[in-house]
Short mmCIF file of C-alpha atoms in Angstrom, two decimals:
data_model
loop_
_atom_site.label_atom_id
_atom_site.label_comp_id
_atom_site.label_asym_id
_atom_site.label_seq_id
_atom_site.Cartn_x
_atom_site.Cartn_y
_atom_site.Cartn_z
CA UNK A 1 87.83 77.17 65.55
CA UNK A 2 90.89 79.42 64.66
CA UNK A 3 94.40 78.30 66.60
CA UNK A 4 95.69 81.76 65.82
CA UNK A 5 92.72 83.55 67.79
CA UNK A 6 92.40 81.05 70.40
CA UNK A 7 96.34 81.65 71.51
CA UNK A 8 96.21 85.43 70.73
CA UNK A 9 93.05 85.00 73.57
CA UNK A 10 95.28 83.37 75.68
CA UNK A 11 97.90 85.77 75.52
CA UNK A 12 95.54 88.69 75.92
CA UNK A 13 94.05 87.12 79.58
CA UNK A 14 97.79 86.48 80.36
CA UNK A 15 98.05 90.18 80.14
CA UNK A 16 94.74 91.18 81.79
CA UNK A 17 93.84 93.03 78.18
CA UNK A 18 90.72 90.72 77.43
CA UNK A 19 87.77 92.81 77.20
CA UNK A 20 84.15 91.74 77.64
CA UNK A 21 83.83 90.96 74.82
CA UNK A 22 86.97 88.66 74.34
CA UNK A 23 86.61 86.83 77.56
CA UNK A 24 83.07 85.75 76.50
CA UNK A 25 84.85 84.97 72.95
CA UNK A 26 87.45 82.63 74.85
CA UNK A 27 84.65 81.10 76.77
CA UNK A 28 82.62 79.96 73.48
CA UNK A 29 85.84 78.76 71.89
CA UNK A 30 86.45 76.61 74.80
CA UNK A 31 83.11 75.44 74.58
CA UNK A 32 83.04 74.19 71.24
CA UNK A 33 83.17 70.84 70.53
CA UNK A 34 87.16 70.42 69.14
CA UNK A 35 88.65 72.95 71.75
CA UNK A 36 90.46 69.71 73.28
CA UNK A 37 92.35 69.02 70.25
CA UNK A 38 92.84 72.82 69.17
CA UNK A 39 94.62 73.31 72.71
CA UNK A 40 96.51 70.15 72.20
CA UNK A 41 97.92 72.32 68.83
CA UNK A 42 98.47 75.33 70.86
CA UNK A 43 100.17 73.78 73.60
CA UNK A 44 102.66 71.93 71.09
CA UNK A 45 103.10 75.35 69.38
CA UNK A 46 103.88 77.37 72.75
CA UNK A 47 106.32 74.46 73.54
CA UNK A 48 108.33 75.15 70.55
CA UNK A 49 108.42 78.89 70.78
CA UNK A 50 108.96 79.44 74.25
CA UNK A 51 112.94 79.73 74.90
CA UNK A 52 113.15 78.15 78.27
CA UNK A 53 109.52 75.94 78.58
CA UNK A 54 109.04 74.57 82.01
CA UNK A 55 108.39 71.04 83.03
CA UNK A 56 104.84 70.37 84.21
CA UNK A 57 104.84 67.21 87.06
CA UNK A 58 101.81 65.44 88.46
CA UNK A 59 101.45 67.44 91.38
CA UNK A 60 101.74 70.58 89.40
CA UNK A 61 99.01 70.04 86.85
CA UNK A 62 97.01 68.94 90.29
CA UNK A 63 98.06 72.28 91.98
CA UNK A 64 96.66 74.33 89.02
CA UNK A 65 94.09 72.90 88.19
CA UNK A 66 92.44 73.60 91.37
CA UNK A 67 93.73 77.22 91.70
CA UNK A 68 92.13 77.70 87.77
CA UNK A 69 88.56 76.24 89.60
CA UNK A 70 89.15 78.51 92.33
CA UNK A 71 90.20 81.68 90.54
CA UNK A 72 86.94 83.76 90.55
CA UNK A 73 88.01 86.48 88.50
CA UNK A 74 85.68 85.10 85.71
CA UNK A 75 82.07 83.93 87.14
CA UNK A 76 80.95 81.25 84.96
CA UNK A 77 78.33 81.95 82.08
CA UNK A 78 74.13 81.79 83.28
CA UNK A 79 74.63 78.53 81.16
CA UNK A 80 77.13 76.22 82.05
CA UNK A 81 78.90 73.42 79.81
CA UNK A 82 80.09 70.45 82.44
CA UNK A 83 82.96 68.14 81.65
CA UNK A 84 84.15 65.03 83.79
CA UNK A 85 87.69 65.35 85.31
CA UNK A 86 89.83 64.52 82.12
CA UNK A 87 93.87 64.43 83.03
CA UNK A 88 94.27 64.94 79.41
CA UNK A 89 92.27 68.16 79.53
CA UNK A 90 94.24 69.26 83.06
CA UNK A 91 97.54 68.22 81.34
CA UNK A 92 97.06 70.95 78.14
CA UNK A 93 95.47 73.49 80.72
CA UNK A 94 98.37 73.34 83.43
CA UNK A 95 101.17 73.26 80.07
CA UNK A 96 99.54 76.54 78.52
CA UNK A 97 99.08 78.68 82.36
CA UNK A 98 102.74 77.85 82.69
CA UNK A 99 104.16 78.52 79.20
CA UNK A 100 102.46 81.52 79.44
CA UNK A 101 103.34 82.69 82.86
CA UNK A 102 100.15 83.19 83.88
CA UNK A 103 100.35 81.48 87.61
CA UNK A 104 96.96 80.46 89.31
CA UNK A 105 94.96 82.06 86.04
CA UNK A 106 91.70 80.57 84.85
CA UNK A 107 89.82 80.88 81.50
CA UNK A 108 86.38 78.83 83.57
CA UNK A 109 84.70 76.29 85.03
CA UNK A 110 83.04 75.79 81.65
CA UNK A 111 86.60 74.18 80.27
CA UNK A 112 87.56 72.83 83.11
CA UNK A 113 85.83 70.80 85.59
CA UNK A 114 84.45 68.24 87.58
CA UNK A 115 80.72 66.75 87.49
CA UNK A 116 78.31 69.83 88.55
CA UNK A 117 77.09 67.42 91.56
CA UNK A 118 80.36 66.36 92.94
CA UNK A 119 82.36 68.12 95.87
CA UNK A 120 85.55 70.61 94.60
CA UNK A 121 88.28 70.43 96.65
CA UNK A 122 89.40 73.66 97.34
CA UNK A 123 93.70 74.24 97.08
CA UNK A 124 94.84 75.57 100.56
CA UNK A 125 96.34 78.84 99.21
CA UNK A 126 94.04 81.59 98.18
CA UNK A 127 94.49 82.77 94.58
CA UNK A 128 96.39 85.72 94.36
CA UNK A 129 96.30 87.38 91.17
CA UNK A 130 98.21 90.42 89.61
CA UNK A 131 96.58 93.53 89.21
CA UNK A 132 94.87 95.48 86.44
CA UNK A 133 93.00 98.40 85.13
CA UNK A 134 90.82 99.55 88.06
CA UNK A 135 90.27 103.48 89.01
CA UNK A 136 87.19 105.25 90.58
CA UNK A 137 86.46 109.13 90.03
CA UNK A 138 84.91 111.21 93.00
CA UNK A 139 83.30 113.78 92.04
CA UNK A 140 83.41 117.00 93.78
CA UNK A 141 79.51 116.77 95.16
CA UNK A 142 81.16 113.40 97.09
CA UNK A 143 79.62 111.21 94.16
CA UNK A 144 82.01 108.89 92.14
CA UNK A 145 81.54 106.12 89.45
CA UNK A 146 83.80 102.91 89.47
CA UNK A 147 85.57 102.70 85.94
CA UNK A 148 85.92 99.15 86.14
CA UNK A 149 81.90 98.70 85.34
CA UNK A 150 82.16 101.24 82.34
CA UNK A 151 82.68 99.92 78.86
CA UNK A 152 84.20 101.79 76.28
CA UNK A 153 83.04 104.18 74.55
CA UNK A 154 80.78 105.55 77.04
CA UNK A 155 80.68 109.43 77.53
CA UNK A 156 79.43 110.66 81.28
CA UNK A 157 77.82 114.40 81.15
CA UNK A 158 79.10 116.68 84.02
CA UNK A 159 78.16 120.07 83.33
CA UNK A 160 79.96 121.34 80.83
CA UNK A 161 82.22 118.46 80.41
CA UNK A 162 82.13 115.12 79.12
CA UNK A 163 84.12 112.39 80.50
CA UNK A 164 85.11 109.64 77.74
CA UNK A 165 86.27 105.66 78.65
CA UNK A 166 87.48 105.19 75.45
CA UNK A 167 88.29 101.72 74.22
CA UNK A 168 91.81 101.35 75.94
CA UNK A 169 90.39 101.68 78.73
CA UNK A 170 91.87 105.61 79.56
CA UNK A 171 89.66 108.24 80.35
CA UNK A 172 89.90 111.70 78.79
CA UNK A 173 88.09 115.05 79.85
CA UNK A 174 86.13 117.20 76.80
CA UNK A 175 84.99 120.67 77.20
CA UNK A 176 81.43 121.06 75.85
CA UNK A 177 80.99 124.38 76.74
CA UNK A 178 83.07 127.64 77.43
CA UNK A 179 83.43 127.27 81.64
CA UNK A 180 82.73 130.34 83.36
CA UNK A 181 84.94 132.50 84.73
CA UNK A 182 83.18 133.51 87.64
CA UNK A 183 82.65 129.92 88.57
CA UNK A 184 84.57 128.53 91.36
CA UNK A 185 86.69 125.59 90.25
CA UNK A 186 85.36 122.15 89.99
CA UNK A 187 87.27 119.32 90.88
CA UNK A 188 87.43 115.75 90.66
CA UNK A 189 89.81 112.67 91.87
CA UNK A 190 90.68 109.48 90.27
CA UNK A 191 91.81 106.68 92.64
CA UNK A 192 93.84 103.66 92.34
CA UNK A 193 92.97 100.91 94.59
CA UNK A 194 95.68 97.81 96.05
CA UNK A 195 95.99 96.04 92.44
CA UNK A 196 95.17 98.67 90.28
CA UNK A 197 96.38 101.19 87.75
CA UNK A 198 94.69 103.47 85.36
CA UNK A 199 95.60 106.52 82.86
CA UNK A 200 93.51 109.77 82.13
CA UNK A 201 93.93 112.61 79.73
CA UNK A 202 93.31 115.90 82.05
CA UNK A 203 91.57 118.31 80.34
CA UNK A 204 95.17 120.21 78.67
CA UNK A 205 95.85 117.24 77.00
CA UNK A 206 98.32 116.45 79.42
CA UNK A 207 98.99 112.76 80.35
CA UNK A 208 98.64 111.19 83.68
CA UNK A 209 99.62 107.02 84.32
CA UNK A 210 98.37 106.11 88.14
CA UNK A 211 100.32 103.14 89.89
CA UNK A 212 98.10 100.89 92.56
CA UNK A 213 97.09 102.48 95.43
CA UNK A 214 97.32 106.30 94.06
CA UNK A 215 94.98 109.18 93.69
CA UNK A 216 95.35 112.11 91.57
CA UNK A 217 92.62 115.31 92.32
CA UNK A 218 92.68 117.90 89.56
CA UNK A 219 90.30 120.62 87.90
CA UNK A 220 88.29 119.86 84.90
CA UNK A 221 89.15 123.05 83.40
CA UNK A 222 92.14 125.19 84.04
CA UNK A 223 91.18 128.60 84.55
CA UNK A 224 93.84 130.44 86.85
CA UNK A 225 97.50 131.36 85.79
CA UNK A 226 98.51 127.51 86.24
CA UNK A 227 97.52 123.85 86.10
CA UNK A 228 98.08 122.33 89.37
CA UNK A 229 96.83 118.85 90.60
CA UNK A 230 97.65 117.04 93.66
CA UNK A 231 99.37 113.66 93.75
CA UNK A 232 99.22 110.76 96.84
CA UNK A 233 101.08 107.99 95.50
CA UNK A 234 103.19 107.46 92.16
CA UNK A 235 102.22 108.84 88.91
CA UNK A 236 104.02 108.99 85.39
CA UNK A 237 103.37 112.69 83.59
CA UNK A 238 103.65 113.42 80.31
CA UNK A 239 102.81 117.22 80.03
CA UNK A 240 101.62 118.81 77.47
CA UNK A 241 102.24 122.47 76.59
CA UNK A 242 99.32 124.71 77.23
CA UNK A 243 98.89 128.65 76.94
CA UNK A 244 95.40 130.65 77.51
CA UNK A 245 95.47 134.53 75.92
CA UNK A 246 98.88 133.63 74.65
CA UNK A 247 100.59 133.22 77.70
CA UNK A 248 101.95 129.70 78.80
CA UNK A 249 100.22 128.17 82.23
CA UNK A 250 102.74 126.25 84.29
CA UNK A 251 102.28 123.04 85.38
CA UNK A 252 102.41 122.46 89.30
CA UNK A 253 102.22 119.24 91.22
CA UNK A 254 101.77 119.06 94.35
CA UNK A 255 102.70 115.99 96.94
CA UNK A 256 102.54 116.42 100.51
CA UNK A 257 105.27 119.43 101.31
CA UNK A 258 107.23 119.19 97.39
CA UNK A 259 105.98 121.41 94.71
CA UNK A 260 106.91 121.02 91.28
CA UNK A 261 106.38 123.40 88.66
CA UNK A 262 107.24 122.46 84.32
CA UNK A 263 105.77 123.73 81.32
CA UNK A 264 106.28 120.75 79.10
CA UNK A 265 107.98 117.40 79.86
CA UNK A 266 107.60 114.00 81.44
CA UNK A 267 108.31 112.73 85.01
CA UNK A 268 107.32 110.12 87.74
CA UNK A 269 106.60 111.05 90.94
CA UNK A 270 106.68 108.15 93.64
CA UNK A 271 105.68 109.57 97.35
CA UNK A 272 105.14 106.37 98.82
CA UNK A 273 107.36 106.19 101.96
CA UNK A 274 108.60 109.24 103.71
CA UNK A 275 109.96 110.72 100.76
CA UNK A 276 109.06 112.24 97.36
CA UNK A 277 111.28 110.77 94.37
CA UNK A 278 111.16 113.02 91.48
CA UNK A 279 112.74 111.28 88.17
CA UNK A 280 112.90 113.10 84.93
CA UNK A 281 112.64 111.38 81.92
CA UNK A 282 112.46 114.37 79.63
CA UNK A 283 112.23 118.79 80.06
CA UNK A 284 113.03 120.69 82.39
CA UNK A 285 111.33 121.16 86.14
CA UNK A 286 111.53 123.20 88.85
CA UNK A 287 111.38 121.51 93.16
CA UNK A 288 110.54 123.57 95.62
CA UNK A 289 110.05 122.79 99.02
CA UNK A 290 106.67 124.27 100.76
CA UNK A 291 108.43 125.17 104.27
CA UNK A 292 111.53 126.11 105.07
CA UNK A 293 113.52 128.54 102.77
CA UNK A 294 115.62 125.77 100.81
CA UNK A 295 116.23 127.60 96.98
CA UNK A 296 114.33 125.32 94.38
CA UNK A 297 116.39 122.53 92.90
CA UNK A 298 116.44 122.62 89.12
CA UNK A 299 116.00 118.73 87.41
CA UNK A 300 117.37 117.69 84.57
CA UNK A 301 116.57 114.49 81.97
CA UNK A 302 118.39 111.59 83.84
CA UNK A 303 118.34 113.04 86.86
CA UNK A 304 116.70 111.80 90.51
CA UNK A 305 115.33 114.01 93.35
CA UNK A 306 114.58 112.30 96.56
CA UNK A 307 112.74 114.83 98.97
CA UNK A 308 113.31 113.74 102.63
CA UNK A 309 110.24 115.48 104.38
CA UNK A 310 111.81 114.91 107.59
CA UNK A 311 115.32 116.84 107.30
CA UNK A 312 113.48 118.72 104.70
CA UNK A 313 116.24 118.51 102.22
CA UNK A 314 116.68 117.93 98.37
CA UNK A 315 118.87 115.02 96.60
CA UNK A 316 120.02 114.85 93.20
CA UNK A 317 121.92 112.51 91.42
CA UNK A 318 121.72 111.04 87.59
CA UNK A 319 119.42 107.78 87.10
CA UNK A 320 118.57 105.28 84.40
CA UNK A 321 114.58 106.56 84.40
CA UNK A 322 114.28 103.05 83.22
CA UNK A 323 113.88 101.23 86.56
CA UNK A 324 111.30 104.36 88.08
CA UNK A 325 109.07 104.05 84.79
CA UNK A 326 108.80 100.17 84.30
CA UNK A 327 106.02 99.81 86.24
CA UNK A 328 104.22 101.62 83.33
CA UNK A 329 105.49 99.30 81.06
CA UNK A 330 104.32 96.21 82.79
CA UNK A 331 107.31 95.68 84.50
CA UNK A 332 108.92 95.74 88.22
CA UNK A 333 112.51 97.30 87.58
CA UNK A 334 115.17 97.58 90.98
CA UNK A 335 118.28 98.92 91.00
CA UNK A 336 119.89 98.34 94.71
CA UNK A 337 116.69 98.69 96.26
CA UNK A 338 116.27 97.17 99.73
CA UNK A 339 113.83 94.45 100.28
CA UNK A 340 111.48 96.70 101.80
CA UNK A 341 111.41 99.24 98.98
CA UNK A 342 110.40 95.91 96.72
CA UNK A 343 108.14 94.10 98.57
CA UNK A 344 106.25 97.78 99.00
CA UNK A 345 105.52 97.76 94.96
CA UNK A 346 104.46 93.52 95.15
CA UNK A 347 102.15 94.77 98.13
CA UNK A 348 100.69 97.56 96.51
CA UNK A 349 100.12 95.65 92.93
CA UNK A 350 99.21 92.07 93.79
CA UNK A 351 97.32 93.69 96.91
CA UNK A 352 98.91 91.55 99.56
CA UNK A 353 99.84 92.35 103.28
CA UNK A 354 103.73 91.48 104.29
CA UNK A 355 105.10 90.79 107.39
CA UNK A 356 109.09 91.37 107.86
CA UNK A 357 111.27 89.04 110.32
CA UNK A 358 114.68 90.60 110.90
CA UNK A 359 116.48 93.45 110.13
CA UNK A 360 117.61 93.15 106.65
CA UNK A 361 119.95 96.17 106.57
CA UNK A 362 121.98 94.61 103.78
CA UNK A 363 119.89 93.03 101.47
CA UNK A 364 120.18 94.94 97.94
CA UNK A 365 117.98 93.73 94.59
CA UNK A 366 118.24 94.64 91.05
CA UNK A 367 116.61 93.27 88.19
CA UNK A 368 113.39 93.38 86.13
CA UNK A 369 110.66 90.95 86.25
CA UNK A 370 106.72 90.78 84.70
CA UNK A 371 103.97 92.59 86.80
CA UNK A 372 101.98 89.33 85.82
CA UNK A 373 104.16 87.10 86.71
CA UNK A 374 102.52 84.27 89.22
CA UNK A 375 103.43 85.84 92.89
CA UNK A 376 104.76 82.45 94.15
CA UNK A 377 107.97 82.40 90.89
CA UNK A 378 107.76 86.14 91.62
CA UNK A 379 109.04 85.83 95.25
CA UNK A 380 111.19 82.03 94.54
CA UNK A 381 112.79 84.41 91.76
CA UNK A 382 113.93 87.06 94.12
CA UNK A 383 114.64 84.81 96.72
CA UNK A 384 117.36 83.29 94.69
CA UNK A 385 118.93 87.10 94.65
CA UNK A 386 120.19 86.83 98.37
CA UNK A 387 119.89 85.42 101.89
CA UNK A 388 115.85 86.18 101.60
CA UNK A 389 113.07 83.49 102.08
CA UNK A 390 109.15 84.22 101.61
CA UNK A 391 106.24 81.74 103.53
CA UNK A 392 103.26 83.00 101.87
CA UNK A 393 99.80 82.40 103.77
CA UNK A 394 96.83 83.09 101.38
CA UNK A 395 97.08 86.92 100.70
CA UNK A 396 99.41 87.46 104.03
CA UNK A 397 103.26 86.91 102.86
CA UNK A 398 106.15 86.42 105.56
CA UNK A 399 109.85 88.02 104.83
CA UNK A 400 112.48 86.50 106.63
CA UNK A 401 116.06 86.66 106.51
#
């Protein structure tokens, strides 16, 4: 067995990258017969490397390794390999999860377990896990197809399009055939669940990254004067030019009662909340509220819109895009954002309900921290920001001042 491929497995599970294929890779390497020592190597190796490794006590290596028996993100293989309870085995398992920042991840039950026959007992807090790739589309007959379930490489036949899952997981759209122009437009939506994120292609080449708990509805072929889609949620564009018979087509967002209108740049939207934030990374667009006679607002690279629907009024003010993009990155990024402005994004991504006690009026966070970090450091490392504590009941998660 190959240390190098069993810790680059490792790493790529950390992430929530593994593939099929690599998960059922990681499973026969920690079947094989000298996977004990191996992880003995690779736990040594991690211990050197990692800049700040964390102690692992008794009770901790006990904590985990019932969370890892009770994660059921991986169901165990039709044929199961069964190992007695070895402290030697749940010493190297709890010292990689933690080097690694997993929190509460398991590889299996075929690595890790007690006798088939005897009794589990189960850790009083439910798993909660960070989120991943996950997206349905709806087509517009009311059908829809859960990406998730797709491997790569798999082309879907609509009509005149083909819809691609390519390897990495995105999804791109593919004209097979010259679309009609007496047709009436066709359209389909991609949605985000709680805990899940996904990117597609649209069918200009234009780039779309969905956050958890988003859904984007757009035309599979542009055929009017413009390209517009509608956005609920948060979204990262990255437009691509696009003319038909010469002439440019804009390209118009719409969210709730905000238009915007670019020909070529990238943005996030976020219209969580009561507002729309607009934040530029690169271009040149165009805001325009869709009541009211407020003259369009005119964005900038580095600059912020917030859109408050209920005075119906535009602000603008210059930004590090950094902390509104992160969450593409892998990342939760703050700058001065109140508690319930962070604990929206943890809700939305680790798909957790929260419950606030008190009025926190002036309780400010800024900082960047892993989207797969374990949710109980997650919310021990912001509480060490300010006067904030967290009591976290299974997948319900108090706030209190």
């Amino acid at each position: 067995m190959d240390e190098d491929e069993l810790k680059y497995l490792f790493q790529r599970y950390q992430q929530n990258q593994c593939t099929a294929a690599e998960l059922e890779r990681l499973r026969a390497l920690l079947n094989s017969d000298d996977a004990a020592g191996l992880l003995g190597d690779v736990w040594e190796n991690m211990q050197q490397e990692a800049t700040d490794p964390l102690p692992v006590a008794a009770a901790d290596r006990e904590r985990i390794y019932h969370n890892i028996l009770d994660d059921s993100r991986i169901k165990p293989a039709a044929t199961v390999k069964w190992y007695h309870r070895n402290t030697t085995w749940m010493r190297v398992a709890a010292a990689v999860i933690i080097i690694l920042g997993a929190g509460w991840m398991a590889i299996t039950q075929n690595w890790l377990s007690l006798k088939k026959e005897a009794p589990v007992a189960r850790f009083a807090q439910a798993a909660v896990v960070p989120g991943s790739e996950r997206a349905k589309i709806i087509f517009d007959d009311g059908t829809s197809i859960d990406l998730e379930k797709i491997s790569g490489d798999t082309v879907i036949q609509r009509g005149s399009i083909q819809i691609v899952k390519g390897k990495d997981r995105s999804i791109r759209y593919r004209a097979i055939a010259a679309a009609s122009q007496d047709n009436k437009p066709v359209y389909n939506t991609i949605v985000t669940p709680k805990g899940g994120e996904y990117q597609v292609e649209l069918p200009d080449g234009s780039h779309v990254w969905l956050n958890a708990q988003t859904s984007l509805r757009y035309p599979v072929s542009f055929q009017d004067k413009n390209r517009q889609v509608e956005l609920d949620g948060e979204a990262y564009f990255d437009v691509a030019k696009y003319s038909k018979n010469g002439q440019p087509l804009p390209f118009i967002v719409l969210t709730r009662k905000q238009q915007l209108e670019v020909l070529g740049t990238a943005f996030n939207i976020n219209s969580f909340n009561n507002s729309i934030t607009t934040t530029l990374v690169e271009g040149k667009v165009k805001l325009q509220a869709l009541n009211g006679n407020n003259p369009a607002k005119i964005l900038r690279p580095n600059e912020q819109s917030v859109y408050q629907e209920q005075h119906n009024s535009f602000t603008v003010t210059p930004v590090d895009p950094l902390y509104a993009t992160s969450w593409r990155n892998g990342n939760f990024s703050f700058d001065k954002a109140g508690i319930k402005e962070v604990m929206g994004s943890i809700a939305r991504w680790y798909d957790v309900e929260v419950e606030y006690k008190g009025k926190f009026t002036n309780n400010f966070f800024s900082g960047t921290i892993s989207k797969f970090e374990q949710i109980d450091k997650l919310l021990a490392t912001i509480a060490l920001t300010g006067d904030i504590h967290f009591k976290r009941d299974g997948r319900r998660i108090i706030v209190m001042e």
